[in-house]
mmCIF file of C-alpha atoms in Angstrom:
data_model
loop_
_atom_site.group_PDB
_atom_site.id
_atom_site.type_symbol
_atom_site.label_atom_id
_atom_site.label_comp_id
_atom_site.label_asym_id
_atom_site.label_seq_id
_atom_site.Cartn_x
_atom_site.Cartn_y
_atom_site.Cartn_z
ATOM 1 C CA MET A 84 -13.882 2.903 -18.839
ATOM 2 C CA ALA A 85 -14.072 6.393 -17.339
ATOM 3 C CA ASP A 86 -11.061 8.195 -15.929
ATOM 4 C CA ALA A 87 -11.064 8.662 -12.155
ATOM 5 C CA PHE A 88 -9.582 12.026 -11.178
ATOM 6 C CA ILE A 89 -8.418 13.204 -7.782
ATOM 7 C CA TYR A 90 -9.893 16.634 -7.149
ATOM 8 C CA ASP A 91 -8.638 17.206 -3.615
ATOM 9 C CA HIS A 92 -7.433 15.534 -0.441
ATOM 10 C CA VAL A 93 -7.136 16.508 3.209
ATOM 11 C CA ARG A 94 -5.861 14.908 6.369
ATOM 12 C CA THR A 95 -5.787 15.653 10.047
ATOM 13 C CA PRO A 96 -2.477 15.981 11.828
ATOM 14 C CA ARG A 97 -1.369 12.733 13.442
ATOM 15 C CA GLY A 98 -1.678 12.756 17.217
ATOM 16 C CA ARG A 99 0.310 10.423 19.463
ATOM 17 C CA GLY A 100 -1.771 7.311 20.002
ATOM 18 C CA LYS A 101 -1.612 7.372 23.796
ATOM 19 C CA PRO A 102 -3.914 8.655 26.541
ATOM 20 C CA ASP A 103 -1.799 11.811 26.807
ATOM 21 C CA GLY A 104 -1.828 12.386 23.036
ATOM 22 C CA ALA A 105 -3.494 15.551 21.810
ATOM 23 C CA LEU A 106 -6.229 13.733 19.856
ATOM 24 C CA HIS A 107 -7.159 11.253 22.590
ATOM 25 C CA GLU A 108 -10.091 13.472 23.565
ATOM 26 C CA VAL A 109 -11.479 13.261 20.015
ATOM 27 C CA SER A 110 -13.608 10.239 19.143
ATOM 28 C CA THR A 111 -13.062 8.139 16.028
ATOM 29 C CA LEU A 112 -16.206 9.681 14.600
ATOM 30 C CA GLY A 113 -14.894 13.143 15.439
ATOM 31 C CA LEU A 114 -11.657 12.498 13.540
ATOM 32 C CA ALA A 115 -13.464 11.210 10.457
ATOM 33 C CA THR A 116 -15.932 14.094 10.629
ATOM 34 C CA SER A 117 -13.078 16.594 10.762
ATOM 35 C CA ALA A 118 -11.535 15.307 7.528
ATOM 36 C CA LEU A 119 -14.813 14.978 5.635
ATOM 37 C CA THR A 120 -16.013 18.407 6.754
ATOM 38 C CA ALA A 121 -12.792 20.069 5.652
ATOM 39 C CA LEU A 122 -13.023 18.373 2.246
ATOM 40 C CA ARG A 123 -16.599 19.633 1.841
ATOM 41 C CA LEU A 124 -15.997 23.197 2.991
ATOM 42 C CA ARG A 125 -12.770 23.959 1.144
ATOM 43 C CA ASN A 126 -14.252 22.749 -2.151
ATOM 44 C CA HIS A 127 -17.674 24.367 -1.602
ATOM 45 C CA LEU A 128 -18.923 20.888 -2.391
ATOM 46 C CA ASP A 129 -22.558 20.259 -3.234
ATOM 47 C CA THR A 130 -22.870 16.878 -1.533
ATOM 48 C CA GLN A 131 -25.800 16.008 -3.771
ATOM 49 C CA LEU A 132 -23.048 15.122 -6.244
ATOM 50 C CA VAL A 133 -21.389 12.585 -3.904
ATOM 51 C CA ASP A 134 -22.474 9.003 -4.583
ATOM 52 C CA ASP A 135 -20.542 7.196 -1.827
ATOM 53 C CA VAL A 136 -18.091 7.600 1.052
ATOM 54 C CA ILE A 137 -15.665 4.726 1.654
ATOM 55 C CA LEU A 138 -13.444 4.766 4.723
ATOM 56 C CA GLY A 139 -10.812 2.310 5.867
ATOM 57 C CA CYS A 140 -10.747 1.358 9.540
ATOM 58 C CA VAL A 141 -8.671 -1.551 10.821
ATOM 59 C CA ASP A 142 -10.326 -1.949 14.208
ATOM 60 C CA PRO A 143 -13.989 -1.107 13.537
ATOM 61 C CA VAL A 144 -15.294 -1.970 17.012
ATOM 62 C CA GLY A 145 -16.760 0.036 19.861
ATOM 63 C CA GLU A 146 -16.957 3.709 18.927
ATOM 64 C CA ALA A 147 -15.299 2.925 15.565
ATOM 65 C CA GLY A 148 -17.811 0.208 14.683
ATOM 66 C CA GLY A 149 -21.225 0.271 13.084
ATOM 67 C CA ASP A 150 -20.158 1.593 9.648
ATOM 68 C CA ILE A 151 -18.167 4.649 10.677
ATOM 69 C CA ALA A 152 -18.267 5.987 7.103
ATOM 70 C CA ARG A 153 -22.041 6.456 7.057
ATOM 71 C CA ALA A 154 -22.021 8.064 10.493
ATOM 72 C CA ALA A 155 -19.229 10.450 9.507
ATOM 73 C CA ALA A 156 -20.917 11.423 6.246
ATOM 74 C CA LEU A 157 -23.970 12.466 8.224
ATOM 75 C CA THR A 158 -22.096 14.375 10.942
ATOM 76 C CA ALA A 159 -19.939 16.104 8.306
ATOM 77 C CA GLY A 160 -23.038 17.558 6.645
ATOM 78 C CA TYR A 161 -23.076 15.457 3.492
ATOM 79 C CA GLY A 162 -26.818 15.040 3.477
ATOM 80 C CA ASP A 163 -29.050 12.060 4.064
ATOM 81 C CA GLN A 164 -28.688 10.799 0.501
ATOM 82 C CA VAL A 165 -24.927 10.117 0.797
ATOM 83 C CA PRO A 166 -24.225 6.503 1.817
ATOM 84 C CA GLY A 167 -21.058 5.205 3.418
ATOM 85 C CA VAL A 168 -19.196 1.940 3.861
ATOM 86 C CA GLN A 169 -16.246 0.864 5.996
ATOM 87 C CA ILE A 170 -13.590 -1.528 4.671
ATOM 88 C CA ASN A 171 -10.623 -3.327 6.229
ATOM 89 C CA ARG A 172 -7.495 -4.611 4.533
ATOM 90 C CA PHE A 173 -5.302 -3.993 7.547
ATOM 91 C CA CYS A 174 -2.661 -1.313 6.891
ATOM 92 C CA ALA A 175 -3.732 -0.707 3.281
ATOM 93 C CA SER A 176 -7.341 0.034 4.205
ATOM 94 C CA GLY A 177 -7.076 3.760 3.487
ATOM 95 C CA LEU A 178 -5.457 3.239 0.095
ATOM 96 C CA ASP A 179 -7.906 0.511 -0.822
ATOM 97 C CA ALA A 180 -10.765 2.819 0.148
ATOM 98 C CA VAL A 181 -9.443 5.302 -2.412
ATOM 99 C CA ASN A 182 -9.035 2.517 -4.963
ATOM 100 C CA PHE A 183 -12.555 1.195 -4.325
ATOM 101 C CA ALA A 184 -13.937 4.715 -4.676
ATOM 102 C CA ALA A 185 -12.004 5.172 -7.922
ATOM 103 C CA ALA A 186 -13.219 1.813 -9.228
ATOM 104 C CA GLN A 187 -16.828 2.884 -8.773
ATOM 105 C CA VAL A 188 -16.122 5.924 -10.936
ATOM 106 C CA MET A 189 -14.112 3.968 -13.507
ATOM 107 C CA ALA A 190 -16.912 1.432 -13.834
ATOM 108 C CA GLY A 191 -19.388 4.211 -14.581
ATOM 109 C CA GLN A 192 -21.613 3.323 -11.640
ATOM 110 C CA HIS A 193 -20.799 6.473 -9.635
ATOM 111 C CA ASP A 194 -19.797 9.970 -10.720
ATOM 112 C CA MET A 195 -18.193 11.341 -7.552
ATOM 113 C CA THR A 196 -16.964 9.501 -4.466
ATOM 114 C CA VAL A 197 -14.861 10.022 -1.374
ATOM 115 C CA GLY A 198 -12.238 7.517 -0.217
ATOM 116 C CA GLY A 199 -10.179 7.744 2.934
ATOM 117 C CA GLY A 200 -9.747 6.309 6.375
ATOM 118 C CA VAL A 201 -9.678 6.835 10.115
ATOM 119 C CA GLU A 202 -8.063 5.264 13.154
ATOM 120 C CA SER A 203 -8.040 6.362 16.788
ATOM 121 C CA MET A 204 -5.325 4.124 18.165
ATOM 122 C CA SER A 205 -5.355 5.897 21.527
ATOM 123 C CA ARG A 206 -9.038 5.119 22.080
ATOM 124 C CA VAL A 207 -9.570 1.821 20.225
ATOM 125 C CA GLY A 208 -6.487 -0.269 20.877
ATOM 126 C CA ILE A 209 -4.590 -2.010 18.081
ATOM 127 C CA GLY A 210 -5.964 -5.527 17.650
ATOM 128 C CA ALA A 211 -9.196 -4.682 19.472
ATOM 129 C CA SER A 212 -11.265 -6.376 16.770
ATOM 130 C CA GLY A 213 -9.473 -9.697 17.256
ATOM 131 C CA GLY A 214 -9.292 -12.270 14.493
ATOM 132 C CA ALA A 215 -8.500 -15.919 13.761
ATOM 133 C CA TRP A 216 -5.058 -15.425 12.241
ATOM 134 C CA PRO A 217 -2.979 -15.179 15.460
ATOM 135 C CA VAL A 218 -4.989 -17.586 17.607
ATOM 136 C CA ASP A 219 -6.614 -20.312 15.504
ATOM 137 C CA PRO A 220 -4.184 -23.146 14.659
ATOM 138 C CA LEU A 221 -6.152 -23.769 11.476
ATOM 139 C CA ILE A 222 -4.566 -20.646 9.984
ATOM 140 C CA ALA A 223 -1.742 -19.760 12.405
ATOM 141 C CA ILE A 224 0.271 -22.949 11.821
ATOM 142 C CA PRO A 225 0.219 -23.207 7.998
ATOM 143 C CA SER A 226 0.832 -19.458 7.632
ATOM 144 C CA TYR A 227 3.767 -19.475 10.086
ATOM 145 C CA PHE A 228 2.133 -16.724 12.119
ATOM 146 C CA MET A 229 4.539 -14.291 13.749
ATOM 147 C CA PRO A 230 3.995 -10.764 15.101
ATOM 148 C CA GLN A 231 4.895 -8.181 12.476
ATOM 149 C CA GLY A 232 7.966 -6.907 14.296
ATOM 150 C CA ILE A 233 9.484 -10.381 14.196
ATOM 151 C CA SER A 234 8.701 -10.637 10.487
ATOM 152 C CA ALA A 235 10.466 -7.292 10.031
ATOM 153 C CA ASP A 236 13.500 -8.704 11.835
ATOM 154 C CA LEU A 237 13.298 -11.764 9.565
ATOM 155 C CA ILE A 238 13.394 -9.495 6.512
ATOM 156 C CA ALA A 239 16.401 -7.636 7.922
ATOM 157 C CA THR A 240 18.189 -10.933 8.574
ATOM 158 C CA LYS A 241 17.358 -12.499 5.218
ATOM 159 C CA TYR A 242 18.291 -9.471 3.130
ATOM 160 C CA GLY A 243 21.299 -8.352 5.164
ATOM 161 C CA PHE A 244 20.197 -5.137 6.875
ATOM 162 C CA SER A 245 22.161 -4.310 10.007
ATOM 163 C CA ARG A 246 21.114 -2.347 13.073
ATOM 164 C CA ASP A 247 23.042 0.616 11.687
ATOM 165 C CA ASP A 248 21.180 0.314 8.378
ATOM 166 C CA VAL A 249 17.716 0.447 9.926
ATOM 167 C CA ASP A 250 18.666 3.164 12.401
ATOM 168 C CA SER A 251 20.210 5.292 9.681
ATOM 169 C CA TYR A 252 17.019 5.016 7.652
ATOM 170 C CA ALA A 253 14.979 6.050 10.702
ATOM 171 C CA VAL A 254 17.115 9.152 11.249
ATOM 172 C CA GLU A 255 16.596 10.140 7.611
ATOM 173 C CA SER A 256 12.819 9.754 7.977
ATOM 174 C CA GLN A 257 12.821 12.127 10.946
ATOM 175 C CA THR A 258 15.065 14.614 9.149
ATOM 176 C CA ARG A 259 12.919 14.649 6.017
ATOM 177 C CA ALA A 260 9.639 14.989 7.937
ATOM 178 C CA ALA A 261 10.962 17.925 9.960
ATOM 179 C CA ALA A 262 12.218 19.634 6.808
ATOM 180 C CA ALA A 263 8.841 19.100 5.129
ATOM 181 C CA TRP A 264 6.962 20.718 8.020
ATOM 182 C CA ASP A 265 9.434 23.561 8.317
ATOM 183 C CA GLY A 266 9.252 24.125 4.562
ATOM 184 C CA GLY A 267 5.440 24.310 4.575
ATOM 185 C CA ARG A 268 5.030 21.251 2.379
ATOM 186 C CA PHE A 269 2.084 19.927 4.406
ATOM 187 C CA SER A 270 0.298 23.234 4.923
ATOM 188 C CA ARG A 271 -2.046 22.848 1.967
ATOM 189 C CA SER A 272 -3.447 19.506 3.023
ATOM 190 C CA VAL A 273 -3.384 19.270 6.821
ATOM 191 C CA THR A 274 -6.617 20.479 8.407
ATOM 192 C CA PRO A 275 -6.448 21.303 12.134
ATOM 193 C CA VAL A 276 -8.635 19.326 14.518
ATOM 194 C CA ARG A 277 -10.811 21.647 16.584
ATOM 195 C CA ASP A 278 -13.073 21.230 19.591
ATOM 196 C CA VAL A 279 -16.775 22.111 19.775
ATOM 197 C CA ASN A 280 -15.870 25.730 20.478
ATOM 198 C CA GLY A 281 -13.714 25.987 17.377
ATOM 199 C CA LEU A 282 -10.468 26.052 19.339
ATOM 200 C CA THR A 283 -7.576 24.185 17.759
ATOM 201 C CA ILE A 284 -6.664 20.928 19.490
ATOM 202 C CA LEU A 285 -3.864 19.930 17.105
ATOM 203 C CA ALA A 286 -2.504 21.496 13.921
ATOM 204 C CA ARG A 287 0.828 19.702 13.481
ATOM 205 C CA ASP A 288 1.943 16.064 13.496
ATOM 206 C CA GLU A 289 2.734 15.227 17.105
ATOM 207 C CA HIS A 290 4.833 12.075 16.853
ATOM 208 C CA MET A 291 7.930 13.572 15.208
ATOM 209 C CA ARG A 292 11.271 13.605 17.000
ATOM 210 C CA PRO A 293 13.488 15.871 14.860
ATOM 211 C CA ALA A 294 16.439 15.605 17.230
ATOM 212 C CA THR A 295 16.754 11.856 16.625
ATOM 213 C CA ASP A 296 20.276 10.754 15.743
ATOM 214 C CA MET A 297 22.237 7.524 15.584
ATOM 215 C CA GLN A 298 23.474 7.955 19.136
ATOM 216 C CA SER A 299 20.000 8.297 20.649
ATOM 217 C CA LEU A 300 18.686 5.328 18.667
ATOM 218 C CA ALA A 301 21.654 3.209 19.734
ATOM 219 C CA GLN A 302 20.412 3.441 23.320
ATOM 220 C CA LEU A 303 17.177 1.605 22.440
ATOM 221 C CA LYS A 304 17.054 -2.141 22.871
ATOM 222 C CA PRO A 305 15.449 -4.315 20.174
ATOM 223 C CA SER A 306 11.730 -4.592 20.889
ATOM 224 C CA PHE A 307 10.960 -8.124 19.789
ATOM 225 C CA VAL A 308 13.638 -10.318 21.377
ATOM 226 C CA MET A 309 11.642 -11.459 24.402
ATOM 227 C CA MET A 310 8.485 -11.979 22.367
ATOM 228 C CA ALA A 311 10.407 -14.053 19.822
ATOM 229 C CA GLU A 312 12.096 -16.209 22.455
ATOM 230 C CA GLN A 313 9.240 -16.743 24.885
ATOM 231 C CA GLY A 314 6.607 -17.128 22.172
ATOM 232 C CA GLY A 315 8.663 -19.568 20.143
ATOM 233 C CA PHE A 316 8.653 -17.293 17.122
ATOM 234 C CA ASN A 317 12.383 -17.607 16.521
ATOM 235 C CA ALA A 318 11.721 -21.283 15.835
ATOM 236 C CA VAL A 319 8.755 -20.435 13.619
ATOM 237 C CA ALA A 320 10.953 -18.072 11.601
ATOM 238 C CA ARG A 321 13.576 -20.769 11.094
ATOM 239 C CA GLN A 322 10.908 -23.283 10.066
ATOM 240 C CA ALA A 323 9.583 -20.875 7.455
ATOM 241 C CA HIS A 324 13.097 -19.955 6.306
ATOM 242 C CA PRO A 325 15.529 -22.748 7.176
ATOM 243 C CA GLU A 326 18.346 -20.857 5.467
ATOM 244 C CA ILE A 327 18.261 -18.481 8.477
ATOM 245 C CA GLU A 328 20.390 -19.844 11.313
ATOM 246 C CA ARG A 329 19.660 -17.086 13.797
ATOM 247 C CA LEU A 330 17.332 -14.115 13.730
ATOM 248 C CA ASN A 331 19.036 -10.735 13.996
ATOM 249 C CA HIS A 332 16.695 -8.516 16.018
ATOM 250 C CA VAL A 333 17.231 -4.921 14.894
ATOM 251 C CA HIS A 334 13.858 -3.184 15.145
ATOM 252 C CA HIS A 335 12.688 -1.039 18.037
ATOM 253 C CA ALA A 336 10.337 1.882 18.643
ATOM 254 C CA GLY A 337 12.710 4.345 16.979
ATOM 255 C CA ASN A 338 12.884 2.581 13.592
ATOM 256 C CA SER A 339 9.298 1.299 13.479
ATOM 257 C CA SER A 340 6.098 3.144 12.634
ATOM 258 C CA GLY A 341 4.535 5.266 15.346
ATOM 259 C CA ILE A 342 1.147 4.523 16.913
ATOM 260 C CA VAL A 343 -1.009 7.581 16.219
ATOM 261 C CA ASP A 344 -4.548 8.889 15.689
ATOM 262 C CA GLY A 345 -5.720 10.482 12.443
ATOM 263 C CA ALA A 346 -8.071 10.613 9.470
ATOM 264 C CA ALA A 347 -7.912 11.456 5.767
ATOM 265 C CA ALA A 348 -10.303 11.981 2.861
ATOM 266 C CA VAL A 349 -9.774 12.068 -0.923
ATOM 267 C CA LEU A 350 -12.314 13.468 -3.406
ATOM 268 C CA ILE A 351 -12.565 11.428 -6.615
ATOM 269 C CA GLY A 352 -14.783 11.841 -9.643
ATOM 270 C CA ASN A 353 -15.124 11.654 -13.399
ATOM 271 C CA ALA A 354 -14.614 14.679 -15.617
ATOM 272 C CA GLN A 355 -18.314 15.542 -15.798
ATOM 273 C CA ALA A 356 -18.766 15.476 -12.019
ATOM 274 C CA GLY A 357 -15.760 17.707 -11.550
ATOM 275 C CA GLN A 358 -17.149 20.213 -14.035
ATOM 276 C CA ALA A 359 -20.518 20.159 -12.305
ATOM 277 C CA ALA A 360 -18.795 20.899 -8.994
ATOM 278 C CA GLY A 361 -16.624 23.627 -10.520
ATOM 279 C CA LEU A 362 -13.441 21.736 -9.649
ATOM 280 C CA LYS A 363 -10.183 21.230 -11.508
ATOM 281 C CA PRO A 364 -8.606 17.757 -11.392
ATOM 282 C CA ARG A 365 -5.189 17.479 -9.749
ATOM 283 C CA ALA A 366 -4.299 13.917 -10.748
ATOM 284 C CA ARG A 367 -5.590 10.816 -12.486
ATOM 285 C CA ILE A 368 -5.561 7.387 -10.907
ATOM 286 C CA ARG A 369 -3.773 5.394 -13.570
ATOM 287 C CA ALA A 370 -3.768 1.897 -12.070
ATOM 288 C CA PHE A 371 -4.023 -0.010 -8.805
ATOM 289 C CA ALA A 372 -3.490 -3.587 -7.687
ATOM 290 C CA ASN A 373 -3.553 -5.955 -4.727
ATOM 291 C CA ILE A 374 -1.549 -9.121 -4.189
ATOM 292 C CA GLY A 375 -0.900 -11.820 -1.644
ATOM 293 C CA SER A 376 2.678 -12.425 -0.519
ATOM 294 C CA GLU A 377 4.434 -14.911 1.734
ATOM 295 C CA PRO A 378 2.752 -14.752 5.172
ATOM 296 C CA ALA A 379 5.923 -15.462 7.186
ATOM 297 C CA LEU A 380 7.958 -12.642 5.615
ATOM 298 C CA MET A 381 4.604 -10.864 5.566
ATOM 299 C CA LEU A 382 5.889 -7.344 4.848
ATOM 300 C CA THR A 383 7.463 -7.817 1.403
ATOM 301 C CA GLY A 384 4.138 -7.347 -0.395
ATOM 302 C CA PRO A 385 5.102 -3.874 -1.717
ATOM 303 C CA VAL A 386 7.802 -5.446 -3.900
ATOM 304 C CA ASP A 387 5.401 -8.011 -5.364
ATOM 305 C CA VAL A 388 2.484 -5.656 -5.900
ATOM 306 C CA THR A 389 4.707 -3.001 -7.501
ATOM 307 C CA ARG A 390 5.677 -5.469 -10.218
ATOM 308 C CA LYS A 391 1.995 -6.308 -10.700
ATOM 309 C CA VAL A 392 0.711 -2.734 -10.892
ATOM 310 C CA LEU A 393 3.500 -1.640 -13.241
ATOM 311 C CA LYS A 394 2.624 -4.479 -15.593
ATOM 312 C CA ARG A 395 -1.046 -3.539 -15.420
ATOM 313 C CA ALA A 396 -0.225 0.082 -16.245
ATOM 314 C CA GLY A 397 2.200 -0.854 -19.030
ATOM 315 C CA MET A 398 5.000 0.984 -17.237
ATOM 316 C CA GLN A 399 8.553 0.369 -16.056
ATOM 317 C CA ILE A 400 9.989 1.249 -12.665
ATOM 318 C CA SER A 401 11.946 4.023 -14.412
ATOM 319 C CA ASP A 402 8.646 5.655 -15.447
ATOM 320 C CA ILE A 403 7.837 6.493 -11.819
ATOM 321 C CA ASP A 404 9.130 9.810 -10.500
ATOM 322 C CA LEU A 405 8.292 9.424 -6.799
ATOM 323 C CA PHE A 406 7.494 6.560 -4.463
ATOM 324 C CA GLU A 407 5.623 6.465 -1.164
ATOM 325 C CA VAL A 408 6.360 3.185 0.619
ATOM 326 C CA ASN A 409 4.761 2.967 4.040
ATOM 327 C CA GLU A 410 7.403 2.829 6.744
ATOM 328 C CA ALA A 411 5.829 0.098 8.838
ATOM 329 C CA PHE A 412 9.395 -0.871 9.767
ATOM 330 C CA ALA A 413 12.678 0.405 8.367
ATOM 331 C CA ALA A 414 13.522 -2.962 6.790
ATOM 332 C CA VAL A 415 10.358 -2.816 4.663
ATOM 333 C CA VAL A 416 11.581 0.252 2.789
ATOM 334 C CA LEU A 417 15.199 -0.919 2.689
ATOM 335 C CA ARG A 418 14.081 -4.153 1.028
ATOM 336 C CA TYR A 419 12.045 -2.130 -1.489
ATOM 337 C CA LEU A 420 15.029 0.040 -2.331
ATOM 338 C CA GLN A 421 17.188 -3.047 -2.665
ATOM 339 C CA ALA A 422 14.729 -4.988 -4.829
ATOM 340 C CA PHE A 423 14.406 -2.235 -7.431
ATOM 341 C CA ASP A 424 17.854 -0.656 -6.988
ATOM 342 C CA LEU A 425 16.161 2.687 -6.392
ATOM 343 C CA ASP A 426 17.725 6.028 -5.619
ATOM 344 C CA ALA A 427 16.606 6.737 -2.037
ATOM 345 C CA SER A 428 16.055 10.394 -2.924
ATOM 346 C CA ARG A 429 12.930 9.351 -4.863
ATOM 347 C CA VAL A 430 11.339 7.419 -1.989
ATOM 348 C CA ASN A 431 9.436 8.970 0.949
ATOM 349 C CA VAL A 432 11.000 12.332 0.258
ATOM 350 C CA ASN A 433 9.031 14.039 3.044
ATOM 351 C CA GLY A 434 9.510 11.342 5.649
ATOM 352 C CA GLY A 435 7.119 8.585 6.539
ATOM 353 C CA ALA A 436 5.441 6.628 9.298
ATOM 354 C CA ILE A 437 8.601 6.214 11.374
ATOM 355 C CA ALA A 438 8.612 9.967 11.934
ATOM 356 C CA LEU A 439 4.975 10.890 11.344
ATOM 357 C CA GLY A 440 3.140 7.799 12.589
ATOM 358 C CA HIS A 441 0.865 5.152 11.105
ATOM 359 C CA PRO A 442 -2.870 5.581 11.869
ATOM 360 C CA LEU A 443 -3.644 2.170 10.415
ATOM 361 C CA GLY A 444 -6.900 2.716 8.520
ATOM 362 C CA ALA A 445 -5.982 6.214 7.334
ATOM 363 C CA THR A 446 -2.327 5.904 6.333
ATOM 364 C CA GLY A 447 -2.854 4.777 2.747
ATOM 365 C CA ALA A 448 -5.011 7.799 1.922
ATOM 366 C CA MET A 449 -2.563 10.071 3.742
ATOM 367 C CA ILE A 450 0.517 8.952 1.836
ATOM 368 C CA LEU A 451 -1.334 9.126 -1.478
ATOM 369 C CA GLY A 452 -2.042 12.754 -0.658
ATOM 370 C CA MET A 453 1.588 13.330 0.316
ATOM 371 C CA ALA A 454 2.658 11.920 -3.042
ATOM 372 C CA LEU A 455 0.283 14.202 -4.953
ATOM 373 C CA ASP A 456 1.404 17.307 -3.080
ATOM 374 C CA GLU A 457 5.037 16.465 -3.751
ATOM 375 C CA LEU A 458 4.383 15.855 -7.455
ATOM 376 C CA GLU A 459 2.913 19.337 -7.673
ATOM 377 C CA ARG A 460 5.653 20.964 -5.602
ATOM 378 C CA SER A 461 8.471 19.342 -7.562
ATOM 379 C CA GLU A 462 6.643 19.573 -10.907
ATOM 380 C CA LYS A 463 6.978 15.849 -11.514
ATOM 381 C CA SER A 464 4.472 13.590 -13.224
ATOM 382 C CA THR A 465 3.957 10.133 -11.699
ATOM 383 C CA ALA A 466 3.967 8.559 -8.257
ATOM 384 C CA LEU A 467 3.539 5.030 -6.943
ATOM 385 C CA ILE A 468 2.048 4.531 -3.487
ATOM 386 C CA THR A 469 2.284 1.172 -1.725
ATOM 387 C CA LEU A 470 1.894 -0.448 1.692
ATOM 388 C CA CYS A 471 2.750 -3.785 3.247
ATOM 389 C CA ILE A 472 -0.148 -5.595 4.922
ATOM 390 C CA GLY A 473 -0.656 -8.086 7.723
ATOM 391 C CA ALA A 474 -0.895 -11.769 6.793
ATOM 392 C CA GLY A 475 1.253 -11.147 3.723
ATOM 393 C CA MET A 476 -0.341 -8.802 1.184
ATOM 394 C CA GLY A 477 0.454 -5.642 -0.729
ATOM 395 C CA THR A 478 -1.545 -2.802 -2.272
ATOM 396 C CA ALA A 479 -0.271 -0.231 -4.773
ATOM 397 C CA THR A 480 -1.659 2.724 -6.706
ATOM 398 C CA ILE A 481 -0.124 4.773 -9.510
ATOM 399 C CA ILE A 482 -1.241 8.380 -9.907
ATOM 400 C CA GLU A 483 -0.416 10.812 -12.690
ATOM 401 C CA ARG A 484 -0.530 14.582 -12.262
ATOM 402 C CA VAL A 485 -2.795 16.493 -14.656
#
């Protein structure tokens, strides 16, 4: 089996996913085109060498539908011969796109591929593509369907995380993200989004709130109380976990991932393709895995899939230098830290989705890139990247710097 190397990665800044966000004027195709174009230009890439473009997109409808990856490959100047495919595994779509692209190389069927993702949450609303899971009793009842925020509160209740715990984690995410930007840690990989005249629309992540502190977060009311009570989800949670007497609602907008727009692209290839393109590999994809987890808790998949991917790689948790665990909600990362008794200084060292935002289909590729940049900056060797996923799943990837 061939090695799959990461030769480069880029991402757009994350724009607030609202009509007054900076990237609202940019279409989904425009975001994806921006990332793919930057990847091509900065590597002087002969796109004749690219065998496929795989992009994650969680709501591929309207302007984001119709195989956005093929459209973006064409508008980014990759040439008619470069195909594209869109995939959806909810929040892990961007990471799975990278894994799928790597698998094509590992299998020897492709030499060079691009994996990544895109989501314009200000233009194509979250949940716009619908689905059976929340509305069809055939699946909703046996899977104990609950909105993700209520599942996050269930995790906090079950594993003993208080409001202070989740708020404190959120403050740290904001602090780390601000320090990373101020320290230039994202400058190598963030490509500005520009308009048709070449004028910069956005060059810096827009969702951050560096002044966040415990006092400001304390003023926010829990977001999911009314939904849980009026929708009957408190009862659903107790049915799924009868050991829970009462749900402790601790999550709100300040300790949950931000709704944002953005895109990312990762260039992957075997050694021969890299040599042909005149590129030096930055990392090797050592292993990846997917797993299903309990649908009611839903967001504990990163714990389960980490055990699986470590076993597949023949590694121990102590072999990993850095971790990127998507901050869908604060309790997700707190449970991960608790499950593996990890030093928090090794996890999300440059902040995460609470501060930076979570452009659903792109996040996985973005945080993989963040992990690689940090490995190089800190001169460390290995990183594990993982995300929780709707309906109870987890995806993880281990990369090794070369």
